[in-house]
């Protein structure tokens, strides 16, 4: 089936030699080659793989004549189940697309057993990549309440809708809308990618009067519309609207509904259950309470089992939720430059209680963190605005007696630091100088997701400083220090309120 022939996909105005693939011809499609993009392998150098599918791999590549980076999708024609005719349609769809929210097609040509499709490189990766990084930076506990904030989600989804509206008004459907196929450039541009399963609805571009429903079973099960699964009466562009609704859930929760199940189970749950919602992924009540009615309204309307009841992309753009959307610069700030920071809290003006808990060893010598009971926590904690940096009061008064240091004695300490929700936490722990190490304690605080990884060294250093002060029988019972971890977008460093700072205190 393979051939060593190399040829660009031909243009109707500027015919090029056809490339024979498995008895078919890739040439003769309506594809066009952007002026200045070469169509031979030797002009490109493949670098890192930035995406892998069943039959194709996308590489970061460098085009030597243009001195420019690009992305090249290498489709294995022997493994690919897509017919030559369908590949021609794919190339046609890509070459005719000219929209800011659709990945730019440059050229394509055959190299041995592969079809190389040259596209614009969006070097910040996919929204799936960004979701994974954001969840890792937030930590498991914080991410469970939501990954991206509503403003960021509205901004991304609005750009996706613009691309979908363009597709649908041109008589196309994408059929695989998901976070992994939404790409982000370093200037904040959002583009819909991966035309591997796209297809024509109309015989002629824009001729929606000649629409045909599709019967091909394509897409990813978790994002797949019920009518695509059923294969009964076919489907149209409203299938993309269902996938868009699943994408909205994915950006908020980090995963698509039913993502833990095998494909056939996903099909059964999608067809038998009520449509999924924002709370389908939740493990506890009010887990996603941060997301409001306007966002949930978008999800509900998109995930109607009856396709005729789903809004079009152009209708969705008029929904009130998308009034929250910002510009590309906002995405540069929230998803590229400050990916590790948290969105401004809607309730930052409300005084927060200091949450108290204990980092302790179990019977096997493993460290574990246990929150104090609500009653104890309330009685022991102070209002964050009132406590400022006042260290926790000693559990026992010294009555002026000197503190005698004993390296075999257990010391009771507390680390006061703001958590992911920007609330003050009192983390109590024991420290025996002869048995424990400051690095070990700091590592356990990171493992328990009580402090950020970038704060490990500074916490260990200041814990050591406090221990050394105690060894000298110093009267100083606490140390306050700056953190390396990023602040939230609405915060400025403030030692008095421990914003960007933390405090370790000896409490007996």
XYZ file of C-alpha atoms in Angstrom:
508
model
C 0.000 0.000 0.000
C 2.870 2.365 0.785
C 4.577 4.450 -1.816
C 7.693 6.565 -1.824
C 6.049 9.208 -3.965
C 5.934 12.668 -2.389
C 3.352 15.134 -3.614
C 1.315 18.023 -2.304
C -2.459 17.795 -2.388
C -3.510 19.435 -5.596
C -5.434 22.647 -6.033
C -8.112 23.071 -8.711
C -6.316 26.182 -9.950
C -2.767 24.867 -9.696
C -2.798 21.096 -10.291
C 0.031 19.073 -8.861
C 0.950 15.435 -9.465
C -1.323 12.990 -7.685
C -0.027 10.509 -5.138
C -1.308 6.985 -5.503
C -2.230 5.455 -2.160
C -3.689 1.974 -2.073
C -5.069 2.294 -5.549
C -6.734 5.631 -4.763
C -5.665 9.155 -5.427
C -5.107 11.825 -2.822
C -4.668 14.371 -5.593
C -7.647 16.027 -7.205
C -9.252 17.274 -3.975
C -10.251 20.870 -3.404
C -7.258 21.447 -1.126
C -4.973 24.406 -1.557
C -1.360 24.910 -0.555
C -0.508 28.141 1.194
C 2.143 30.031 -0.770
C 5.581 29.597 0.714
C 5.031 26.273 2.475
C 7.174 23.547 0.882
C 5.685 20.131 0.149
C 8.713 17.866 0.517
C 9.947 15.972 3.553
C 13.515 17.300 3.375
C 12.372 20.832 4.157
C 11.025 19.807 7.591
C 12.672 18.513 10.763
C 10.421 16.602 13.152
C 10.959 17.236 16.867
C 8.895 16.220 19.917
C 5.614 14.361 19.628
C 2.835 16.637 20.899
C -0.122 14.349 20.304
C -0.719 10.660 19.587
C -3.826 8.981 18.202
C -4.691 5.497 16.963
C -3.492 6.160 13.415
C -1.723 9.511 13.559
C 0.962 11.321 15.504
C 1.337 15.096 15.672
C 4.876 16.462 15.877
C 6.370 19.818 16.594
C 8.391 20.508 13.450
C 10.689 23.137 12.003
C 10.373 24.351 8.420
C 13.882 25.294 7.296
C 13.087 27.474 4.234
C 10.619 29.558 6.240
C 12.690 29.487 9.464
C 9.403 28.805 11.233
C 7.953 26.259 13.648
C 4.822 24.334 12.705
C 2.878 21.192 13.616
C 2.810 18.156 11.343
C 0.140 15.487 11.643
C 1.559 12.219 10.287
C -1.277 9.885 9.342
C -0.302 6.241 8.836
C -2.185 5.283 5.699
C -1.805 1.535 6.262
C -3.200 1.613 9.809
C -5.821 4.234 9.040
C -9.319 2.817 8.584
C -10.386 5.990 6.786
C -10.798 5.580 3.064
C -8.817 7.656 0.600
C -12.030 9.434 -0.320
C -12.682 10.376 3.309
C -9.084 11.560 3.687
C -9.630 13.755 0.663
C -12.682 15.228 2.371
C -10.605 15.846 5.472
C -7.961 17.704 3.477
C -10.717 19.576 1.672
C -12.331 20.607 4.941
C -9.042 21.825 6.350
C -7.943 23.704 3.241
C -11.215 25.598 2.937
C -11.349 26.631 6.589
C -10.285 30.201 7.217
C -11.310 31.282 10.698
C -9.416 32.593 13.746
C -10.797 29.743 15.882
C -9.909 26.908 13.516
C -6.382 25.501 13.220
C -4.703 26.795 10.080
C -3.934 24.316 7.320
C -0.743 25.040 5.372
C -0.088 22.115 3.044
C -0.063 18.316 2.864
C 1.885 15.641 1.008
C 2.566 11.919 1.075
C 5.784 10.546 2.593
C 6.143 6.789 2.164
C 3.217 5.215 4.032
C 2.180 8.468 5.696
C 0.196 11.539 4.804
C 1.846 14.621 6.316
C -0.503 17.513 7.088
C 1.303 20.749 7.952
C -0.546 23.114 10.307
C 0.051 26.076 12.576
C 1.789 25.193 15.839
C -0.163 26.172 18.932
C 2.688 25.787 21.366
C 0.750 25.925 24.643
C -0.842 22.562 23.906
C -4.428 21.448 24.312
C -6.934 22.397 26.992
C -6.545 18.810 28.243
C -2.844 19.468 28.832
C -3.714 22.679 30.648
C -6.370 20.957 32.778
C -3.845 18.310 33.845
C -1.240 20.921 34.770
C -3.794 23.026 36.630
C -5.055 20.014 38.623
C -1.497 19.062 39.559
C -0.693 22.586 40.719
C -3.935 22.993 42.649
C -3.593 19.659 44.378
C -6.188 16.906 44.541
C -8.270 18.417 47.339
C -8.628 21.901 45.819
C -9.217 20.563 42.298
C -12.189 18.537 43.532
C -14.137 21.776 43.940
C -13.502 22.850 40.357
C -10.490 23.274 38.082
C -11.097 26.394 35.981
C -13.115 29.401 37.105
C -16.260 30.554 35.282
C -14.636 33.556 33.587
C -11.865 31.403 32.083
C -14.374 28.732 31.033
C -16.674 31.331 29.442
C -13.737 32.846 27.549
C -12.525 29.488 26.195
C -15.997 28.175 25.349
C -16.997 31.374 23.560
C -13.997 30.991 21.246
C -14.875 27.332 20.649
C -18.460 28.334 19.818
C -17.232 30.817 17.240
C -15.301 28.015 15.574
C -18.298 25.665 15.748
C -20.621 28.327 14.355
C -18.222 28.682 11.425
C -18.137 24.912 10.893
C -21.882 24.505 11.016
C -22.665 27.500 8.813
C -20.250 26.003 6.274
C -22.126 22.707 6.291
C -19.566 20.812 8.372
C -19.592 18.922 11.648
C -16.524 18.197 13.729
C -17.735 15.084 15.587
C -14.983 15.003 18.235
C -15.212 18.203 20.300
C -13.325 17.693 23.574
C -10.584 19.389 25.606
C -7.890 17.367 23.837
C -8.909 18.934 20.518
C -9.046 22.543 21.729
C -5.614 24.137 21.338
C -4.122 27.281 22.864
C -1.457 29.552 21.376
C 0.923 31.670 23.434
C -1.018 34.811 22.482
C -4.208 33.349 24.000
C -5.743 32.269 20.691
C -8.122 29.306 21.064
C -8.508 27.038 18.045
C -10.500 23.884 17.300
C -8.254 21.134 15.936
C -8.194 17.508 14.788
C -10.267 17.130 11.667
C -9.587 13.395 11.672
C -13.287 12.620 11.971
C -14.800 15.759 10.426
C -17.113 15.421 7.452
C -19.338 17.260 5.040
C -23.011 17.684 5.763
C -23.661 19.409 2.485
C -22.634 18.516 -1.023
C -21.671 22.123 -1.635
C -20.056 24.404 0.914
C -22.688 26.491 2.655
C -25.578 24.840 0.832
C -27.510 23.862 3.944
C -30.618 23.105 1.892
C -28.847 19.934 0.759
C -27.924 18.711 4.229
C -27.587 15.003 4.774
C -27.543 13.273 8.118
C -24.534 11.127 8.888
C -24.536 7.495 9.952
C -20.819 7.026 10.624
C -19.983 5.884 14.166
C -17.125 8.238 15.084
C -16.040 10.281 18.069
C -14.970 9.577 21.649
C -17.664 7.773 23.734
C -17.673 10.123 26.749
C -18.357 13.108 24.482
C -20.572 11.287 21.988
C -24.192 12.317 21.496
C -26.900 9.663 22.071
C -28.061 9.786 18.436
C -24.510 9.024 17.259
C -24.433 6.009 19.576
C -27.844 4.697 18.538
C -27.170 4.663 14.796
C -30.907 4.695 14.084
C -31.952 7.892 12.357
C -28.544 9.434 11.790
C -27.355 12.751 13.172
C -26.501 16.282 12.157
C -24.461 19.199 13.509
C -26.432 19.148 16.779
C -24.166 16.223 17.767
C -21.380 18.796 18.195
C -23.587 20.762 20.597
C -23.912 17.712 22.881
C -20.111 17.306 22.825
C -19.778 21.009 23.593
C -21.908 20.509 26.713
C -19.645 17.663 27.841
C -16.625 19.896 27.164
C -18.129 22.521 29.497
C -18.343 19.915 32.286
C -14.792 18.773 31.517
C -13.330 22.283 31.864
C -15.043 22.736 35.228
C -14.450 19.325 36.821
C -11.329 18.169 34.980
C -12.958 15.069 33.474
C -15.895 14.074 31.299
C -18.853 12.254 32.890
C -18.440 8.458 33.025
C -14.713 8.786 32.292
C -13.912 5.908 34.686
C -15.947 3.380 32.718
C -15.033 1.288 29.646
C -16.512 2.443 26.293
C -19.472 0.025 26.205
C -20.464 1.015 29.750
C -20.285 4.692 28.719
C -22.639 3.982 25.810
C -25.111 2.209 28.079
C -25.066 4.946 30.752
C -25.450 7.719 28.175
C -28.422 6.039 26.501
C -30.186 4.810 29.648
C -29.563 7.593 32.172
C -30.830 11.143 32.267
C -28.419 13.565 30.570
C -25.272 14.201 32.630
C -24.855 17.450 34.530
C -22.131 19.321 36.355
C -22.814 17.141 39.404
C -22.522 13.776 37.625
C -18.824 13.703 38.542
C -19.385 14.877 42.120
C -18.603 12.712 45.114
C -20.338 14.892 47.683
C -23.191 17.361 47.921
C -22.463 20.924 46.789
C -19.032 19.898 45.487
C -19.367 22.281 42.541
C -21.372 24.986 44.265
C -18.932 27.613 42.960
C -20.538 27.356 39.513
C -23.674 29.403 38.973
C -27.037 29.084 37.259
C -26.049 30.651 33.933
C -23.264 28.090 33.445
C -25.513 25.194 34.427
C -28.157 26.537 32.026
C -25.701 26.222 29.122
C -24.872 22.627 30.074
C -28.523 21.633 30.517
C -29.609 23.041 27.143
C -26.683 21.449 25.273
C -27.290 18.029 26.846
C -30.845 17.513 25.646
C -31.309 13.960 24.382
C -33.612 15.265 21.651
C -31.228 17.022 19.198
C -33.964 19.377 18.016
C -34.172 20.863 21.519
C -30.479 21.777 21.596
C -29.560 25.346 20.661
C -27.322 26.110 17.705
C -23.849 27.538 18.200
C -25.050 30.994 17.144
C -27.930 30.799 19.636
C -25.585 29.717 22.429
C -23.390 32.751 21.825
C -26.325 34.902 22.950
C -26.638 33.156 26.340
C -25.981 35.357 29.366
C -23.139 33.123 30.581
C -20.916 34.277 27.728
C -21.165 37.892 28.845
C -18.548 36.844 31.401
C -16.029 36.074 28.648
C -12.852 38.163 28.416
C -10.286 38.610 25.633
C -7.194 36.646 24.622
C -5.004 38.603 27.033
C -7.065 37.243 29.903
C -6.286 33.675 28.836
C -2.589 34.530 28.558
C -2.760 35.676 32.166
C -4.935 32.889 33.593
C -3.825 29.835 31.590
C -0.251 30.577 30.537
C 1.540 33.089 32.767
C -0.308 32.347 36.021
C -1.502 28.787 35.540
C -0.673 27.906 39.132
C -2.623 30.742 40.693
C -6.203 30.567 41.857
C -9.043 32.721 40.549
C -10.193 35.553 42.790
C -12.539 34.266 45.451
C -16.073 35.642 45.347
C -16.068 35.687 49.123
C -12.612 37.044 49.897
C -14.147 39.901 51.826
C -15.815 37.500 54.277
C -13.721 36.855 57.398
C -12.394 33.300 57.418
C -11.908 31.078 60.439
C -8.526 29.465 61.022
C -8.889 25.756 60.285
C -6.938 23.564 62.665
C -5.585 20.060 62.187
C -2.877 17.659 63.271
C -0.004 16.156 61.272
C 0.908 13.004 63.186
C 2.415 9.550 62.816
C 0.227 6.472 62.847
C 1.166 3.186 64.539
C 3.240 2.173 61.505
C 5.251 5.368 61.590
C 3.543 6.952 58.575
C 2.521 10.595 58.692
C -1.140 11.516 58.301
C -3.120 14.756 58.607
C -6.308 14.907 60.642
C -8.564 17.954 60.876
C -9.697 18.884 64.356
C -13.370 18.289 65.077
C -15.581 21.306 64.244
C -16.167 22.097 67.917
C -12.482 22.017 68.772
C -11.585 23.961 65.666
C -14.089 26.696 66.460
C -12.915 27.044 70.042
C -9.241 27.083 69.164
C -9.405 29.310 66.081
C -9.576 33.050 65.702
C -10.944 35.257 62.965
C -8.291 35.662 60.266
C -8.661 39.410 60.233
C -8.128 39.613 63.991
C -5.332 37.099 64.463
C -3.025 38.600 61.834
C 0.367 37.092 62.694
C -0.192 36.666 66.385
C 1.206 33.176 67.079
C -1.022 30.530 68.659
C -1.025 30.890 72.419
C 1.085 28.415 74.412
C -0.871 25.497 75.783
C 0.975 25.870 79.088
C 2.182 29.086 80.649
C 5.878 29.147 81.420
C 5.545 31.484 84.431
C 8.840 33.062 83.442
C 10.824 29.828 83.840
C 13.563 29.293 81.246
C 12.849 26.816 78.447
C 15.213 23.878 78.797
C 15.977 22.161 75.493
C 16.027 18.362 75.386
C 16.729 16.775 72.011
C 14.899 13.624 73.083
C 11.819 15.544 74.164
C 8.895 15.962 71.792
C 8.194 19.545 70.751
C 4.707 20.709 69.800
C 4.656 23.079 66.852
C 2.099 24.670 64.572
C 2.458 25.951 61.023
C -0.009 28.692 60.157
C -0.412 29.057 56.380
C -3.143 29.861 53.887
C -4.621 26.902 52.010
C -5.751 26.698 48.362
C -8.990 28.450 49.260
C -6.895 31.261 50.814
C -8.122 30.407 54.334
C -5.694 30.324 57.252
C -4.818 26.808 58.408
C -3.184 25.812 61.691
C -1.248 22.600 61.025
C -0.083 21.093 64.318
C 2.724 18.548 64.425
C 5.165 16.960 66.853
C 8.906 17.136 66.389
C 11.514 15.134 68.269
C 14.999 16.456 67.356
C 16.692 13.099 67.898
C 14.172 11.211 65.756
C 12.772 13.616 63.150
C 14.287 15.832 60.466
C 13.072 19.207 59.239
C 13.337 18.007 55.624
C 11.227 14.968 56.456
C 8.499 17.104 58.050
C 8.492 19.523 55.100
C 8.278 16.624 52.666
C 5.283 15.165 54.504
C 3.549 18.565 54.441
C 3.951 18.621 50.659
C 2.836 14.993 50.280
C -0.289 15.724 52.313
C -0.867 18.743 50.004
C -0.782 21.111 52.977
C 1.921 23.269 51.407
C 3.083 23.765 47.802
C 6.105 21.869 46.513
C 7.974 25.109 45.817
C 7.672 25.986 49.519
C 9.328 22.775 50.765
C 12.828 24.243 51.123
C 11.758 27.514 52.755
C 9.490 25.731 55.269
C 12.278 23.284 56.166
C 14.802 26.136 56.566
C 12.573 28.120 58.911
C 11.571 25.053 60.902
C 15.296 24.418 61.400
C 15.737 28.057 62.443
C 13.022 27.737 65.090
C 14.472 24.456 66.401
C 17.933 26.046 66.648
C 16.448 28.994 68.553
C 14.808 26.543 70.964
C 18.162 24.746 71.422
C 19.672 28.076 72.495
C 16.809 28.523 74.993
C 15.716 31.628 73.121
C 12.565 33.420 74.220
C 11.516 33.756 70.577
C 8.711 31.249 70.055
C 7.795 31.822 66.405
C 9.246 32.721 63.026
C 7.425 34.366 60.101
C 8.767 34.002 56.567
C 7.893 34.584 52.910
C 6.737 31.765 50.629
C 7.834 30.930 47.092
C 4.391 29.825 45.898
C 2.340 32.148 43.717
C -0.320 34.475 45.031
C -3.886 34.565 43.737
C -4.599 37.142 41.059
C -6.277 39.534 43.509
C -3.637 39.313 46.256
C -0.592 41.341 47.270
C 2.001 40.072 49.763
C 1.143 41.046 53.343
C 3.094 39.714 56.307
C 0.497 40.841 58.859
C -2.318 38.785 57.307
C 0.031 35.990 56.171
C -0.744 36.601 52.509
C 2.283 35.169 50.736
C 3.808 34.398 54.143
C 3.633 31.595 56.720
C 4.451 31.275 60.414
C 5.838 28.411 62.511
C 5.368 28.571 66.282
C 6.407 26.491 69.277
C 3.308 26.045 71.444
C 4.692 24.542 74.637
